[in-house]
Coordinates of C-alpha atoms and ligand atoms in Angstrom, one line a residue:
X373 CA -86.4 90.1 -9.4
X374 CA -87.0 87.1 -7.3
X375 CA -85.0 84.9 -9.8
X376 CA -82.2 87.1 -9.0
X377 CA -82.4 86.2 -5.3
X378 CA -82.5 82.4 -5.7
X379 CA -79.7 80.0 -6.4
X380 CA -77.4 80.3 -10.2
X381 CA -79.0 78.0 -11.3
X382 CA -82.3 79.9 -12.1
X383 CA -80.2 83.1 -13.8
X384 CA -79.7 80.8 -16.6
X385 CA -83.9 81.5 -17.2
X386 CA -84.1 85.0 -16.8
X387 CA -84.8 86.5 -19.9
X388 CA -83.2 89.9 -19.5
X389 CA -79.6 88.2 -18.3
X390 CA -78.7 87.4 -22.2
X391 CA -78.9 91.5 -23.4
X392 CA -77.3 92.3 -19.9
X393 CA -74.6 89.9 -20.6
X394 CA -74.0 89.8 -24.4
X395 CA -71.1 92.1 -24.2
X396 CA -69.5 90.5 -21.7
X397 CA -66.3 92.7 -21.9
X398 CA -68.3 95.5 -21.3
X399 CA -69.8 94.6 -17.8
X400 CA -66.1 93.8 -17.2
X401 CA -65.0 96.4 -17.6
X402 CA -67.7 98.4 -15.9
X403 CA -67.7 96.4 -12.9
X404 CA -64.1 97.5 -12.4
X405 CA -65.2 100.9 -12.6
X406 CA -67.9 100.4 -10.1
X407 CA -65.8 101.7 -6.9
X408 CA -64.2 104.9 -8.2
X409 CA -67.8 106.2 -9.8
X410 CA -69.3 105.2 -6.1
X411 CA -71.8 102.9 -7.3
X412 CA -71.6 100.4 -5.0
X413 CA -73.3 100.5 -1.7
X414 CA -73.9 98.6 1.4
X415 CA -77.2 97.2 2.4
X416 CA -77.5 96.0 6.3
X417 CA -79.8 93.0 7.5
X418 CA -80.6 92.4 10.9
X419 CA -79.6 89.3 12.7
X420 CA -81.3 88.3 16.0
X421 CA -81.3 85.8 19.1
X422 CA -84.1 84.1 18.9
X423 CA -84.5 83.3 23.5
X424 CA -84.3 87.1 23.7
X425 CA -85.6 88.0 20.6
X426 CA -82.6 90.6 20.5
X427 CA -80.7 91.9 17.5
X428 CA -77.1 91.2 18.1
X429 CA -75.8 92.1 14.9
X430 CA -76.3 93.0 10.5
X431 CA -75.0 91.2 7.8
X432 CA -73.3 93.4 5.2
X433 CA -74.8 92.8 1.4
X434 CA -73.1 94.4 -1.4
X435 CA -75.4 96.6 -3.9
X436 CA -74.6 97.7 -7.6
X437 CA -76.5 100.7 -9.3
X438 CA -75.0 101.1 -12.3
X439 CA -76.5 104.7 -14.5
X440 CA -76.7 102.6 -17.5
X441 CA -78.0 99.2 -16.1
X442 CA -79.9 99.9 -13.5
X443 CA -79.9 97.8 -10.2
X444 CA -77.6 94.6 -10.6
X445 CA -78.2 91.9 -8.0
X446 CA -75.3 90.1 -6.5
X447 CA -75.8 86.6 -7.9
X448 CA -75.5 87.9 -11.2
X449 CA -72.4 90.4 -10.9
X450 CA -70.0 88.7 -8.0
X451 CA -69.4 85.4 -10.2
X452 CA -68.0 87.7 -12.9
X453 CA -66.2 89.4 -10.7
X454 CA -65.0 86.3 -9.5
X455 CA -64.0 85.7 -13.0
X456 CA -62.0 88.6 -13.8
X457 CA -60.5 88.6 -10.6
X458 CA -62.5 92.0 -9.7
X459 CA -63.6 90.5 -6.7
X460 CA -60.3 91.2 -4.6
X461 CA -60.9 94.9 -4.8
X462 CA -64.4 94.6 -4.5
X463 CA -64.0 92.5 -1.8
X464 CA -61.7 94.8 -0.1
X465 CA -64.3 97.5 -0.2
X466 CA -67.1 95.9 1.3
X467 CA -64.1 94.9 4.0
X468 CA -63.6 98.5 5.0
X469 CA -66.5 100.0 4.5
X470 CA -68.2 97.3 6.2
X471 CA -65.8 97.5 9.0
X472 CA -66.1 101.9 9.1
X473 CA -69.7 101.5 9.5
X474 CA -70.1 99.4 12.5
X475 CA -67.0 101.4 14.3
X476 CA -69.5 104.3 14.4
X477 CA -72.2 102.3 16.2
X478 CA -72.7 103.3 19.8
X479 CA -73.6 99.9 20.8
X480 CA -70.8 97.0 20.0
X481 CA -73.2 94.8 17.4
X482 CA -71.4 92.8 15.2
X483 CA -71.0 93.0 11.3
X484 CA -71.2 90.0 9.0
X485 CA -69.4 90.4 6.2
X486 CA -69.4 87.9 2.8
X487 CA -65.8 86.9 1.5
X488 CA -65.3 84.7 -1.9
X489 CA -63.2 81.7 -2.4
X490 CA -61.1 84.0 -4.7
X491 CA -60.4 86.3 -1.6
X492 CA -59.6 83.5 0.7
X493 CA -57.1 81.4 -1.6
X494 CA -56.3 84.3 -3.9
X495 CA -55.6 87.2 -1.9
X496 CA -53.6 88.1 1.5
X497 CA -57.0 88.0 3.5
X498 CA -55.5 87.9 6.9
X499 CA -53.1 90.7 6.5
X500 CA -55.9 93.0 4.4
X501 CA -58.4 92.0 7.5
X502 CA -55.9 93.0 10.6
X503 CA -55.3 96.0 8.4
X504 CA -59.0 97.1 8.2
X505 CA -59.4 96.8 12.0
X506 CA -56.6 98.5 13.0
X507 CA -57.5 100.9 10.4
X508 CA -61.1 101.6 11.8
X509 CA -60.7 100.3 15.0
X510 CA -63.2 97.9 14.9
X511 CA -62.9 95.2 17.9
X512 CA -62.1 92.0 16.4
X513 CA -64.6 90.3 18.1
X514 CA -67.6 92.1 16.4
X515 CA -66.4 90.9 12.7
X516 CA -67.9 87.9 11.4
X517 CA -66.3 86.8 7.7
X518 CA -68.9 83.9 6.2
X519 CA -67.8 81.9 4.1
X520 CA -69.0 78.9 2.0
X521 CA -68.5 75.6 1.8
X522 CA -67.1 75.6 -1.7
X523 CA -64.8 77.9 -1.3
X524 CA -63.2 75.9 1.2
X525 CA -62.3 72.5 -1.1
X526 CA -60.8 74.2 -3.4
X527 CA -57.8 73.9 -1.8
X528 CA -58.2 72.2 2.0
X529 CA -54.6 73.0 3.2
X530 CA -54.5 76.2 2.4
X531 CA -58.2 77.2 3.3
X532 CA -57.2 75.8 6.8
X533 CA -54.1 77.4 6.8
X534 CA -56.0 81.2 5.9
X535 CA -59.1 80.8 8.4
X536 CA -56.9 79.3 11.3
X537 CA -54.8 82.9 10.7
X538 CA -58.3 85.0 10.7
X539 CA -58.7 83.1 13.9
X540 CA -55.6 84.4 16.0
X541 CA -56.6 88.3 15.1
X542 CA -59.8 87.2 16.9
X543 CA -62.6 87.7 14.2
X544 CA -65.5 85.2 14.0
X545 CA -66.2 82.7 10.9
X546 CA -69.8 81.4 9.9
X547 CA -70.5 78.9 7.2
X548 CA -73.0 80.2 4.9
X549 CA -75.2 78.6 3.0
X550 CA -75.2 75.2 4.8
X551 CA -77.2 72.9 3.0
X552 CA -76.7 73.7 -0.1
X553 CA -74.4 71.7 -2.5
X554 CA -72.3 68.9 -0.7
X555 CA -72.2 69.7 2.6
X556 CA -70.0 67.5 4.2
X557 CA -69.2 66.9 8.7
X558 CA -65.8 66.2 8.0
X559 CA -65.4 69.9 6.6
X560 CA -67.3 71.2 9.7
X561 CA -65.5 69.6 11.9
X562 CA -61.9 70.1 10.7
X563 CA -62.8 74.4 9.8
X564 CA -62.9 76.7 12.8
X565 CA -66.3 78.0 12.6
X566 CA -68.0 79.5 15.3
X567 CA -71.3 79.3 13.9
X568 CA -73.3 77.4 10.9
X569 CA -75.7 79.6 8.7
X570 CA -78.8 77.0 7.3
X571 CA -79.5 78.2 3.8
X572 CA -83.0 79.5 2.8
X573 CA -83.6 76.5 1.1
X574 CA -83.8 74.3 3.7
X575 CA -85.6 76.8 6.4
X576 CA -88.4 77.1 3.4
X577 CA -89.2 73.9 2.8
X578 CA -89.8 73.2 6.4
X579 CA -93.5 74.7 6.0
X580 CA -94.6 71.8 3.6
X581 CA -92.2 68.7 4.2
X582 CA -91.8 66.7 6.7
X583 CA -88.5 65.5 4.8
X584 CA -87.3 69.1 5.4
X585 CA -87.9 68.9 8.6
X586 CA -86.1 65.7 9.4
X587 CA -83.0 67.4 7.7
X588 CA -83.4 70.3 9.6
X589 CA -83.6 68.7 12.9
X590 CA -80.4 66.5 11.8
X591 CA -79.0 69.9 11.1
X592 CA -79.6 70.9 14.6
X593 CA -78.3 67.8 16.2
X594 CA -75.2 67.7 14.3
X595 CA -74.3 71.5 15.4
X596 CA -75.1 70.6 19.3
X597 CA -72.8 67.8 18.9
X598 CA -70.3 70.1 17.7
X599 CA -71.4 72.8 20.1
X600 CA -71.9 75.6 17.6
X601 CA -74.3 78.0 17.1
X602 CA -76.9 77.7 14.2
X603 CA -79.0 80.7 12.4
X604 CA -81.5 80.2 9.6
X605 CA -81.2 82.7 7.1
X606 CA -84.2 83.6 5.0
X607 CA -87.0 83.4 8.0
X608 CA -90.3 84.4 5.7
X609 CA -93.5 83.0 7.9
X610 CA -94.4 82.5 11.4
X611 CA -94.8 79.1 10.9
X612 CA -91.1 79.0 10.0
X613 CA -90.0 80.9 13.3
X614 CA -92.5 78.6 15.6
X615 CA -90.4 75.5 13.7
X616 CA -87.2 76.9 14.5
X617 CA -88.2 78.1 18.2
X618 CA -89.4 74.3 18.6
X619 CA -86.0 73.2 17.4
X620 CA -84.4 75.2 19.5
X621 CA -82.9 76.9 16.9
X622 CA -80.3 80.2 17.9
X623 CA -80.8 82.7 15.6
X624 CA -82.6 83.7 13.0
X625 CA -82.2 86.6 9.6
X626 CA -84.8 86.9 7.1
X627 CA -87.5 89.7 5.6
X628 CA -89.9 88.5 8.9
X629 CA -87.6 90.5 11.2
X630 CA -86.3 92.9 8.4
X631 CA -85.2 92.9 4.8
X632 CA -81.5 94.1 4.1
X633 CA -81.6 98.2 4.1
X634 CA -79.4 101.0 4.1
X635 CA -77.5 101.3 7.8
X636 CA -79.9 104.2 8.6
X637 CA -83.2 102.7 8.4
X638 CA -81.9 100.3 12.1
X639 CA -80.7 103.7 13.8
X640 CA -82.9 102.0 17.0
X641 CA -80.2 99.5 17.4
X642 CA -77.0 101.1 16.4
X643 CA -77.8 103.8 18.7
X644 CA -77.1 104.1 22.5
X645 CA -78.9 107.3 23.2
X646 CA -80.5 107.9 26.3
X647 CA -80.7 103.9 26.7
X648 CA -78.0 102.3 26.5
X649 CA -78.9 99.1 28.5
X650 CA -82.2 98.7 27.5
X651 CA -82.1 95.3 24.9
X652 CA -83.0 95.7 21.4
X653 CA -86.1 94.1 20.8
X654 CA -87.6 91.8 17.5
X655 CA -90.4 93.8 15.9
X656 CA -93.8 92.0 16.7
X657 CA -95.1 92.7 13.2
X658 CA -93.3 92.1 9.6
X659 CA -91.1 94.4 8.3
X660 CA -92.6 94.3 4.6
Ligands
C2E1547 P1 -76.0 85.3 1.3 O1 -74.7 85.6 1.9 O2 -76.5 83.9 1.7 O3 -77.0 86.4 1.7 C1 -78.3 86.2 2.0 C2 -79.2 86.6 0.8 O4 -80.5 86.2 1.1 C3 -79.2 88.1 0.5 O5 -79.4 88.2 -0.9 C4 -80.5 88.5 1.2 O6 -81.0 89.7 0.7 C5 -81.4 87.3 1.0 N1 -82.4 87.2 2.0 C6 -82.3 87.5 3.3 N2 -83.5 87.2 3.9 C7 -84.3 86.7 3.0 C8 -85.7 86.2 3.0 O7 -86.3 86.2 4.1 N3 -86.2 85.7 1.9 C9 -85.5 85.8 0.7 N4 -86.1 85.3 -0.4 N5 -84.2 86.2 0.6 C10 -83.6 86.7 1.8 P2 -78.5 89.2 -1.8 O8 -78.3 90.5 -1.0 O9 -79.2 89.3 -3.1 O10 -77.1 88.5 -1.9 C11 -77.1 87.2 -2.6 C12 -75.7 86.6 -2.4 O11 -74.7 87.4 -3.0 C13 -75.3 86.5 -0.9 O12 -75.9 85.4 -0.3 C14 -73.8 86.3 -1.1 O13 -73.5 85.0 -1.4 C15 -73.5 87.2 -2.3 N6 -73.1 88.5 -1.8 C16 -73.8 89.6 -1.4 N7 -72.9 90.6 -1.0 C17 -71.7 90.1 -1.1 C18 -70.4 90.6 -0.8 O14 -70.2 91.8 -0.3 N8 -69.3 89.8 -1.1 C19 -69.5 88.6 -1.6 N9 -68.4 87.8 -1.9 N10 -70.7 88.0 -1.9 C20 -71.8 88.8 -1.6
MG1548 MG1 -73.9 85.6 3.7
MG1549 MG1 -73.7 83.4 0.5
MG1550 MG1 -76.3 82.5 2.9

């Protein structure tokens, strides 16, 4: 299962994938099936501050139980769905539902939600987006849309063109997965984003390398110079968190403040009632 988690590359050595796989047009075709037999589902993780230690918003990840298959991760089923093109009703899904959810939320957190290069050069993203909020009345303000690097080269013009529209309806835009691949300033500093996501990969190897933790800290001097925000996804350890509250690091999402769960298990911080000014604190101990 941890394979599943970690980047493509490793799929390639997980010995179930080939039987999952082998008839190809069958997963197809099942994963465009997936939304009318309700099997997908929406998993929240918590994202917090890390001067206040408060929880200002979830990232949405998309879940697939399929009766026959069982549990699919992500990694494995979006690039197919990239592939066949499933990904722009898939996509639009997570959107909404995303989008519902957090409406309901007595306290205005925000809502992270993951968009694919397919959506944002394939699709009318904008127009589906100020649909969905107008829709569910979501305020723009508390939608996040994180996008990768990689999806942006594809084609520069237009990527700009798309996120500088997502702009003017007022929603925030993250980079995710800095560090990973070519990550390159010129694409940070030309992109609207209001906020860089550091990869896992790099907030791991902090722990054990002092390499890692050059590039890290060049990481955090590069976003000060731009004056944006930076979170480290994947926060495991202590020793991670102390790094990143030495660095002075913003925020921080990983499995030490809480691993991605259904909405209901974080009713504390959705809900206003009876407290509605009192801050939504970090747990002390590991969510495990
Ligand atoms: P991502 O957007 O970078 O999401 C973070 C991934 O890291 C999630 O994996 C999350 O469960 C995992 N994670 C969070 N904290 C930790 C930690 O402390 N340790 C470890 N080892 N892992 C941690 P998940 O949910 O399996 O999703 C994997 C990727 O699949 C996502 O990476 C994203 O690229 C993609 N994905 C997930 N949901 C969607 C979606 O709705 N749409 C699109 N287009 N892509 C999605
Ligand atoms: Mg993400
Ligand atoms: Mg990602
Ligand atoms: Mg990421």
């Amino acid at each position: 299962e941890a394979k599943l988690e970690g980047r493509g590359i490793y799929r390639v050595f997980e010995p179930s994938m080939g039987e999952h796989l082998h008839d190809r047009r069958q997963f197809e075709h099942d994963i465009r099936h997936a939304i009318s037999r309700n099997e997908f589902s929406l998993v929240f993780q918590p994202q917090a501050e890390l001067h206040s230690n408060r929880v200002f918003g979830f990232e949405a990840l998309l879940r697939w139980d399929n009766g026959t298959r069982g549990a699919i991760a992500p990694t494995v089923f979006i690039p197919i769905a990239e592939e066949c093109g499933a990904i722009l009703k898939i996509g639009e899904w997570v959107l909404r539902t995303a989008c519902a959810e957090a409406a309901t939320w007595d306290r205005p957190l925000g809502v992270s939600v993951n968009v694919s290069a397919v959506q944002l050069h394939g699709g009318n993203l904008p127009e589906l987006v100020e649909e969905v909020l107008k829709e569910t009345g979501l305020d723009p303000s508390r939608l996040e849309l994180e996008i990768t690097e990689s999806s942006l080269i594809k084609d520069i013009g237009r990527a700009l063109a798309v996120l500088h529209k997502l702009k003017d309806l007022g929603v925030q835009i993250a980079m995710d997965d800095f560090g990973t691949g070519y990550s390159s300033l010129s694409n940070l500093r030309a992109f609207p984003f209001d906020k860089i996501k550091v990869d896992q990969s790099l907030v791991r190897a902090v722990d054990t390398s002092d390499e890692a933790a050059a590039v890290m800290r060049a990481v955090f001097g590069l976003a000060r110079g731009l004056k944006l925000p930076v979170l480290a996804e994947g926060v495991e350890t202590d020793a991670e968190l102390s790094f990143l509250r030495a660095e002075a690091c913003d925020e921080m999402q990983g499995y030490l403040l809480g691993r991605p769960c259904p909405i209901a298990e974080f009713a504390q911080h959705t809900s206003g009632e009876g407290k509605a000014a009192a801050p939504q604190r970090l747990r002390k101990h590991k969510l495990r």
